[in-house]
Short mmCIF file of C-alpha atoms in Angstrom, two decimals:
data_model
loop_
_atom_site.label_atom_id
_atom_site.label_comp_id
_atom_site.label_asym_id
_atom_site.label_seq_id
_atom_site.Cartn_x
_atom_site.Cartn_y
_atom_site.Cartn_z
CA MET A 1 187.91 -151.19 -44.24
CA VAL A 2 186.72 -154.42 -42.68
CA ALA A 3 183.16 -153.60 -43.72
CA GLY A 4 184.34 -152.93 -47.27
CA LEU A 5 186.17 -156.26 -47.44
CA LEU A 6 183.12 -158.04 -46.10
CA THR A 7 180.95 -156.44 -48.77
CA VAL A 8 183.38 -157.51 -51.51
CA ALA A 9 183.44 -161.04 -50.11
CA LEU A 10 179.66 -161.20 -50.09
CA LEU A 11 179.52 -159.93 -53.65
CA PHE A 12 181.94 -162.64 -54.72
CA PHE A 13 179.72 -165.16 -52.94
CA VAL A 14 176.69 -163.91 -54.86
CA VAL A 15 178.57 -164.19 -58.14
CA ALA A 16 179.69 -167.70 -57.27
CA GLN A 17 176.20 -168.73 -56.20
CA ALA A 18 174.75 -167.33 -59.42
CA ALA A 19 177.32 -169.30 -61.41
CA VAL A 20 176.35 -172.49 -59.59
CA THR A 21 172.67 -171.82 -60.27
CA ARG A 22 173.35 -171.17 -63.96
CA SER A 23 175.44 -174.32 -64.20
CA GLY A 24 172.63 -176.35 -62.69
CA GLY A 25 170.22 -174.79 -65.13
CA GLN A 26 172.42 -175.67 -68.09
CA SER A 27 172.73 -179.26 -66.91
CA ALA A 28 168.95 -179.45 -66.65
CA ALA A 29 168.52 -177.99 -70.15
CA ASP A 30 171.05 -180.42 -71.63
CA ALA A 31 169.35 -183.38 -69.98
CA ALA A 32 165.90 -182.23 -71.11
CA ALA A 33 166.98 -181.73 -74.73
CA LEU A 34 168.67 -185.13 -74.87
CA ALA A 35 165.61 -186.78 -73.32
CA ALA A 36 163.32 -185.24 -75.94
CA ALA A 37 165.56 -186.32 -78.82
CA GLN A 38 166.00 -189.83 -77.42
CA GLU A 39 162.26 -190.25 -76.95
CA ALA A 40 161.73 -189.21 -80.57
CA ALA A 41 164.43 -191.67 -81.70
CA ASP A 42 162.69 -194.45 -79.77
CA HIS A 43 159.44 -193.62 -81.56
CA PHE A 44 161.27 -193.64 -84.90
CA LEU A 45 162.48 -197.16 -84.09
CA ASP A 46 158.93 -198.31 -83.29
CA ASP A 47 157.65 -196.78 -86.54
CA PHE A 48 160.50 -198.37 -88.51
CA LEU A 49 159.87 -201.85 -87.12
CA ALA A 50 156.13 -201.52 -87.79
CA ALA A 51 156.84 -200.48 -91.40
CA ALA A 52 159.36 -203.33 -91.74
CA ASP A 53 156.64 -205.74 -90.59
CA ARG A 54 154.34 -204.44 -93.32
CA ALA A 55 157.10 -204.76 -95.92
CA ALA A 56 157.82 -208.35 -94.89
CA ALA A 57 154.11 -209.18 -95.02
CA GLU A 58 153.87 -207.71 -98.52
CA ASP A 59 156.85 -209.78 -99.66
CA GLY A 60 155.23 -212.90 -98.23
CA ASP A 61 151.89 -212.18 -99.91
CA ARG A 62 153.63 -211.60 -103.22
CA GLU A 63 155.53 -214.88 -102.99
CA GLU A 64 152.31 -216.75 -102.21
CA GLY A 65 150.70 -215.17 -105.24
CA GLU A 66 153.62 -216.19 -107.44
CA ASP A 67 153.43 -219.76 -106.11
CA GLY A 68 149.74 -219.84 -106.95
CA GLU A 69 150.46 -218.67 -110.48
CA ASP A 70 153.08 -221.40 -110.89
CA ASP A 71 150.62 -224.07 -109.70
CA GLY A 72 148.08 -222.99 -112.28
CA GLU A 73 150.50 -222.55 -115.17
CA ASN A 74 149.37 -225.65 -117.07
CA GLY A 75 145.79 -224.45 -117.20
CA GLU A 76 146.54 -220.86 -118.22
CA ASN A 77 146.39 -219.35 -121.66
CA PRO A 78 149.97 -218.83 -122.95
CA GLY A 79 149.02 -215.32 -123.91
CA ASP A 80 148.08 -214.55 -120.33
CA GLU A 81 151.42 -215.90 -119.13
CA ASP A 82 153.32 -213.66 -121.54
CA ALA A 83 151.29 -210.65 -120.43
CA GLY A 84 152.46 -210.96 -116.84
CA GLU A 85 155.96 -212.24 -117.58
CA ASP A 86 157.65 -208.84 -117.46
CA GLU A 87 155.76 -207.57 -114.42
CA ASP A 88 157.81 -207.49 -111.20
CA PRO A 89 156.02 -205.29 -108.71
CA GLY A 90 158.76 -205.57 -106.08
CA ARG A 91 158.13 -203.97 -102.74
CA ASP A 92 155.73 -201.06 -102.53
CA GLU A 93 157.67 -197.88 -103.41
CA GLU A 94 155.51 -195.86 -101.04
CA LEU A 95 156.45 -198.20 -98.20
CA ASP A 96 160.13 -197.84 -99.08
CA GLU A 97 159.71 -194.06 -98.95
CA ASP A 98 158.12 -194.38 -95.51
CA LEU A 99 161.10 -196.41 -94.31
CA GLU A 100 163.54 -193.86 -95.73
CA ASP A 101 161.67 -190.94 -94.15
CA ILE A 102 161.82 -192.65 -90.77
CA LEU A 103 165.54 -193.34 -91.12
CA ASP A 104 166.07 -189.67 -92.05
CA GLY A 105 164.31 -188.57 -88.86
CA ASP A 106 161.45 -186.79 -90.62
CA ASP A 107 158.60 -185.43 -88.47
CA PRO A 108 159.71 -186.43 -84.95
CA VAL A 109 156.93 -186.78 -82.40
CA THR A 110 156.62 -183.70 -80.23
CA GLY A 111 154.14 -184.64 -77.50
CA PRO A 112 155.93 -187.64 -75.96
CA ALA A 113 159.32 -186.03 -76.60
CA CYS A 114 158.48 -182.83 -74.73
CA GLN A 115 156.90 -184.83 -71.92
CA ALA A 116 160.20 -186.68 -71.54
CA ALA A 117 162.01 -183.34 -71.56
CA ALA A 118 159.77 -182.04 -68.77
CA ARG A 119 160.45 -185.12 -66.65
CA LEU A 120 164.22 -184.76 -66.99
CA ALA A 121 164.06 -181.05 -66.27
CA ALA A 122 162.12 -181.78 -63.08
CA ASP A 123 164.63 -184.48 -62.10
CA ASN A 124 167.28 -181.76 -62.31
CA ASP A 125 165.34 -179.23 -60.21
CA ALA A 126 164.08 -177.13 -63.10
CA ASP A 127 160.87 -176.42 -65.00
CA LEU A 128 160.59 -176.86 -68.75
CA THR A 129 159.40 -173.52 -70.14
CA ALA A 130 159.76 -174.22 -73.88
CA CYS A 131 160.14 -177.28 -76.10
CA GLU A 132 160.09 -177.09 -79.89
CA LEU A 133 161.52 -178.69 -82.99
CA ALA A 134 165.08 -177.68 -83.75
CA GLY A 135 164.56 -175.89 -87.04
CA ASP A 136 165.77 -177.65 -90.18
CA ARG A 137 167.39 -180.59 -88.40
CA PRO A 138 165.60 -183.43 -86.62
CA GLY A 139 165.83 -182.64 -82.93
CA PHE A 140 164.55 -180.41 -80.15
CA HIS A 141 165.34 -177.03 -78.64
CA VAL A 142 164.35 -176.57 -75.00
CA ARG A 143 164.41 -173.84 -72.37
CA VAL A 144 164.31 -174.39 -68.62
CA GLU A 145 164.10 -172.30 -65.45
CA THR A 146 165.73 -173.48 -62.25
CA HIS A 147 163.89 -174.06 -59.00
CA ASP A 148 166.90 -172.80 -57.06
CA THR A 149 167.54 -169.09 -56.69
CA VAL A 150 170.73 -167.16 -56.08
CA GLY A 151 169.58 -166.72 -52.48
CA ASN A 152 169.65 -163.89 -49.97
CA SER A 153 172.45 -161.35 -50.23
CA LEU A 154 173.22 -157.68 -49.93
CA LEU A 155 172.06 -157.25 -53.51
CA PRO A 156 168.31 -156.65 -53.70
CA GLY A 157 166.15 -159.22 -55.50
CA THR A 158 168.63 -162.10 -55.52
CA GLU A 159 166.48 -164.18 -53.18
CA ASP A 160 163.95 -164.67 -56.01
CA ARG A 161 166.32 -164.68 -58.95
CA THR A 162 166.38 -168.00 -60.81
CA ALA A 163 168.47 -169.02 -63.80
CA THR A 164 167.31 -169.92 -67.30
CA ALA A 165 169.16 -172.04 -69.82
CA GLU A 166 168.63 -173.42 -73.32
CA ALA A 167 169.90 -176.46 -75.18
CA THR A 168 169.42 -178.19 -78.52
CA ALA A 169 169.74 -181.93 -79.15
CA VAL A 170 169.91 -183.36 -82.66
CA ILE A 171 168.91 -186.74 -84.11
CA ASP A 172 171.14 -188.03 -86.92
CA GLY A 173 170.12 -191.08 -88.93
CA LEU A 174 172.95 -193.60 -89.21
CA CYS A 175 171.45 -195.89 -91.86
CA ARG A 176 169.81 -195.80 -95.25
CA LEU A 177 167.60 -198.33 -96.99
CA ASP A 178 169.60 -200.52 -99.36
CA THR A 179 167.54 -200.55 -102.55
CA ASP A 180 170.38 -201.34 -104.98
CA GLU A 181 169.26 -204.95 -105.24
CA GLU A 182 165.98 -206.80 -105.31
CA PRO A 183 164.35 -207.43 -101.90
CA ASP A 184 165.57 -210.56 -100.16
CA GLU A 185 163.44 -213.61 -100.84
CA ASP A 186 163.10 -214.09 -97.09
CA GLY A 187 161.59 -210.61 -96.69
CA HIS A 188 164.50 -209.11 -94.76
CA ILE A 189 165.00 -205.33 -94.79
CA ARG A 190 168.59 -204.44 -95.66
CA LEU A 191 170.24 -201.28 -94.33
CA SER A 192 173.59 -199.72 -95.15
CA CYS A 193 174.87 -197.87 -92.09
CA ASP A 194 177.77 -195.67 -91.04
CA GLU A 195 181.05 -197.35 -90.07
CA ASP A 196 180.09 -200.36 -92.22
CA ARG A 197 177.54 -201.49 -89.65
CA ASN A 198 174.98 -202.97 -92.00
CA TRP A 199 171.78 -204.78 -91.14
CA SER A 200 169.62 -207.47 -92.67
CA ILE A 201 166.53 -207.21 -90.51
CA ASP A 202 164.03 -210.01 -90.06
CA PRO A 203 161.01 -208.35 -88.41
CA GLY A 204 159.95 -211.73 -87.05
CA ASP A 205 163.18 -212.32 -85.11
CA ALA A 206 162.83 -210.28 -81.93
CA ASP A 207 166.32 -211.28 -80.73
CA GLN A 208 168.03 -209.73 -83.75
CA LEU A 209 166.19 -206.42 -84.08
CA PRO A 210 168.18 -203.16 -83.90
CA GLU A 211 167.87 -200.70 -81.05
CA ALA A 212 167.35 -196.97 -81.46
CA ARG A 213 171.07 -196.34 -80.91
CA ASP A 214 171.86 -198.61 -83.87
CA LEU A 215 169.82 -196.47 -86.27
CA PHE A 216 170.11 -192.99 -84.76
CA LYS A 217 172.71 -190.84 -83.05
CA VAL A 218 171.46 -188.34 -80.45
CA TYR A 219 173.77 -185.56 -79.31
CA LEU A 220 173.86 -181.98 -78.06
CA GLU A 221 174.41 -179.31 -80.68
CA ASP A 222 177.18 -176.85 -79.86
#
């Protein structure tokens, strides 16, 4: 009877140890998925600020051109003035589309994101075995395998048995490009964001630029 009770106790220990190993694996998977999504969000921010710089430069070039036209007005043919009177090129529509695509989280970077996932998996005693885009939503799905095993027990094979776990992290854009009005004369990029957190971004003011968390929300998908 004592031997039977000991066997039951050891089996419970194996079950508990397996649960601990699985829990550690899930924590590693969650951390890896979040790391991948956050890395992609950081790259989106860099791309957005670079595109905002280009937009501001275009606005500045256009204003300089308009000033030059004003300076030469007295020497121009009236007919030429009328021909350009109704033309207002505004900001490049293609550039606006680029900004909107970035804010929507289109085409997240995979290389740096999955490298970040691998680092976080390793920090949590696991190996990253899969890292891929999360289907139709911006984000990443990862799979990890733990370094730890269930350990030695009466059950055969447990000494080499690891745990695997999967997780998905999603990137949600919080802002959209405000194109309802004409671009600001000062070249600022205006964003309408969730919770009425709006931005008027001057790419030249490094102290007032948004962070990735201001433009994107990263979270684990249930």
